[in-house]
Amino acid sequence: MKQKVSFWEAIIILAVLLLLLSISVINLRLQPTIPIMFTIGLLIIWAKFKHFAWQEIDTAIKDGISVAIIPIFIFLLIGALISLWIKSGTIPTIMYLGFRLISGNFFLPSVFLVCSIIGVAIGSGFTTISTVGIALFGIGISLKINPGLVAGAIISGAVFGDKMSPLSDSTNLAAAVAESELFAHVKNMLWSTVPAFLVSLILYTIFNQNSNISFHALQGTISALQSDFSLSYLTLLPILLMFICARLKIPAIPTLFGNIFLTVILIIVQEPTISLTAIIQLISNGYVAATPDAALNALLTRGGIASMMNTVALIITTLALGGLLMHFAIIQSALTPLSRKIKSTFPLVLLTICSSIAINLLVGEQYLSIILPGRAFKAIYKQQHISGLTLSRALEDGGSVINYLVPWAVAGSFAAGTLGLAVSDFLPYTFFSLFSPLFSLISAATGLGLKKDK
């Protein structure tokens, strides 16, 4: 007979698993997929020691992964769409328009806005920081603006774009874990995202140092965009279709399929001689940029179904771990004493955000900061008839956006290494990440933007 998991046994198991993951990811700097698989193996050994049947273990893993079947399919469609949007000129057009927004007299708010626009367009904060961000950082340094301020504006814009883009893997993941519809999740995040965005924009304007600047450094990139891609408002039709579908509340899968078909038509109109084989290759393996601008090539060589496989592998293994922890009632046993005391929405949202931040600090992996608290608190949200949209927003506001502020976290160390600064240099100026959880808590306290399930 299998034995019931006690509170302290659950606490010890979670502490050991989190310690192993943190050592592997932070100290040994390993990719998280393999350490997670190792912890799954240890958990299975413990389960057999507790006399759980193999069938139960299989069921736990299947149940854990099953919630991600639709999101994984969405990830594959997103990979295909990114490469097609680059080839058709959709993403290059958005980049071009973004560069034109930069103002010398309002450099910091311009940097924030441009990185936000490009981040939404490509759905990757890492890519925005490592390409456009580096160019803008160099310009800011040449103007003798505080490097921490410039980096903070770049990272804030990149995080905003990553958070609000339907192409973002973390955004799709948060919606999947909370069992929320993707576009409904993005729309509901506006309650915390818009105030954080506006406050950030105001602060960057206040901190801005007016400068007359020559954008010669960007001319090469702008020229490469103009010469190598079809830049026109016609290429923005897929974006328009995305907004129309969101307005009509059409689910993500038909929306993405519609965008893929429309974008393929745009490509054929622009290049009538393109072969079916070339289009299939583009969808499968992504777009490879070959412009004279190396930074632009790094930004636009991406997409394709193959590019999503590492993310898919990480999500599958992490959800399998979460499925085991939930099926064996380990998380429930650890949270039961605390959850019994939660009688209203605000402390539940506060606990969710604090748990996501704690996992960021302990493990340093933004996917785990979304998945583990999401799996832990989803049942409590349902019991209190609080919409999963509130959970998915709290997971993003305490999870993915905070990862950039942790020195040993994946995103924090990436941003610091890419821009050549310590996290402590830009942390005080990464206003968007700092204010997102605050406004999420204000929403929970006031009831603004909260939905109840019937």
CSV table of N, CA and C in Angstrom, one decimal, residues 108 136-137 140-142 144-155 209 419-422 425-427 429:
chain,number,residue,atom,x,y,z
A,108,LEU,N,16.2,58.0,-24.0
A,108,LEU,CA,15.8,56.9,-23.1
A,108,LEU,C,14.4,56.4,-23.4
A,136,LEU,N,21.8,50.0,-29.5
A,136,LEU,CA,21.3,51.2,-28.7
A,136,LEU,C,22.2,51.5,-27.5
A,137,PHE,N,22.7,50.4,-26.8
A,137,PHE,CA,23.5,50.6,-25.7
A,137,PHE,C,24.8,51.3,-26.1
A,140,GLY,N,24.1,55.0,-26.5
A,140,GLY,CA,23.9,55.6,-25.2
A,140,GLY,C,25.2,55.9,-24.5
A,141,ILE,N,26.1,54.9,-24.6
A,141,ILE,CA,27.5,55.1,-24.0
A,141,ILE,C,28.2,56.2,-24.6
A,142,SER,N,28.1,56.3,-26.0
A,142,SER,CA,28.8,57.4,-26.7
A,142,SER,C,28.2,58.8,-26.3
A,144,LYS,N,27.4,59.4,-23.3
A,144,LYS,CA,27.8,59.5,-21.9
A,144,LYS,C,26.6,59.5,-20.9
A,145,ILE,N,25.6,58.8,-21.3
A,145,ILE,CA,24.4,58.6,-20.4
A,145,ILE,C,24.7,57.4,-19.5
A,146,ASN,N,24.2,57.5,-18.3
A,146,ASN,CA,24.4,56.4,-17.3
A,146,ASN,C,24.2,55.0,-17.9
A,147,PRO,N,25.2,54.2,-18.0
A,147,PRO,CA,25.0,52.9,-18.6
A,147,PRO,C,23.9,52.0,-18.0
A,148,GLY,N,23.7,52.1,-16.7
A,148,GLY,CA,22.6,51.4,-16.0
A,148,GLY,C,21.3,51.9,-16.5
A,149,LEU,N,21.1,53.2,-16.7
A,149,LEU,CA,19.9,53.7,-17.2
A,149,LEU,C,19.6,53.2,-18.6
A,150,VAL,N,20.6,53.2,-19.5
A,150,VAL,CA,20.4,52.8,-20.9
A,150,VAL,C,20.0,51.3,-20.9
A,151,ALA,N,20.8,50.5,-20.1
A,151,ALA,CA,20.5,49.1,-20.0
A,151,ALA,C,19.1,48.8,-19.5
A,152,GLY,N,18.7,49.6,-18.4
A,152,GLY,CA,17.4,49.4,-17.9
A,152,GLY,C,16.3,49.7,-18.9
A,153,ALA,N,16.5,50.7,-19.7
A,153,ALA,CA,15.5,51.0,-20.7
A,153,ALA,C,15.4,49.9,-21.8
A,154,ILE,N,16.6,49.4,-22.2
A,154,ILE,CA,16.6,48.3,-23.1
A,154,ILE,C,15.9,47.1,-22.6
A,155,ILE,N,16.3,46.7,-21.4
A,155,ILE,CA,15.7,45.4,-20.8
A,155,ILE,C,14.3,45.6,-20.5
A,209,GLN,N,18.5,62.4,-20.5
A,209,GLN,CA,19.4,63.5,-20.7
A,209,GLN,C,19.3,63.9,-22.2
A,419,LEU,N,25.4,43.0,-22.2
A,419,LEU,CA,25.6,44.4,-22.1
A,419,LEU,C,26.9,44.8,-21.4
A,420,GLY,N,27.6,43.8,-20.7
A,420,GLY,CA,28.8,44.1,-20.0
A,420,GLY,C,28.7,44.9,-18.7
A,421,LEU,N,27.6,44.6,-18.0
A,421,LEU,CA,27.3,45.3,-16.8
A,421,LEU,C,27.0,44.3,-15.7
A,422,ALA,N,27.0,44.7,-14.4
A,422,ALA,CA,26.5,43.8,-13.4
A,422,ALA,C,25.0,44.1,-13.3
A,425,ASP,N,23.8,47.1,-11.6
A,425,ASP,CA,24.0,48.4,-12.3
A,425,ASP,C,22.6,48.8,-12.9
A,426,PHE,N,21.9,47.8,-13.5
A,426,PHE,CA,20.7,48.2,-14.2
A,426,PHE,C,19.4,47.8,-13.4
A,427,LEU,N,19.5,47.0,-12.3
A,427,LEU,CA,18.3,46.6,-11.6
A,427,LEU,C,17.5,47.8,-11.1
A,429,TYR,N,17.0,50.6,-12.5
A,429,TYR,CA,16.4,51.3,-13.6
A,429,TYR,C,15.6,50.4,-14.5
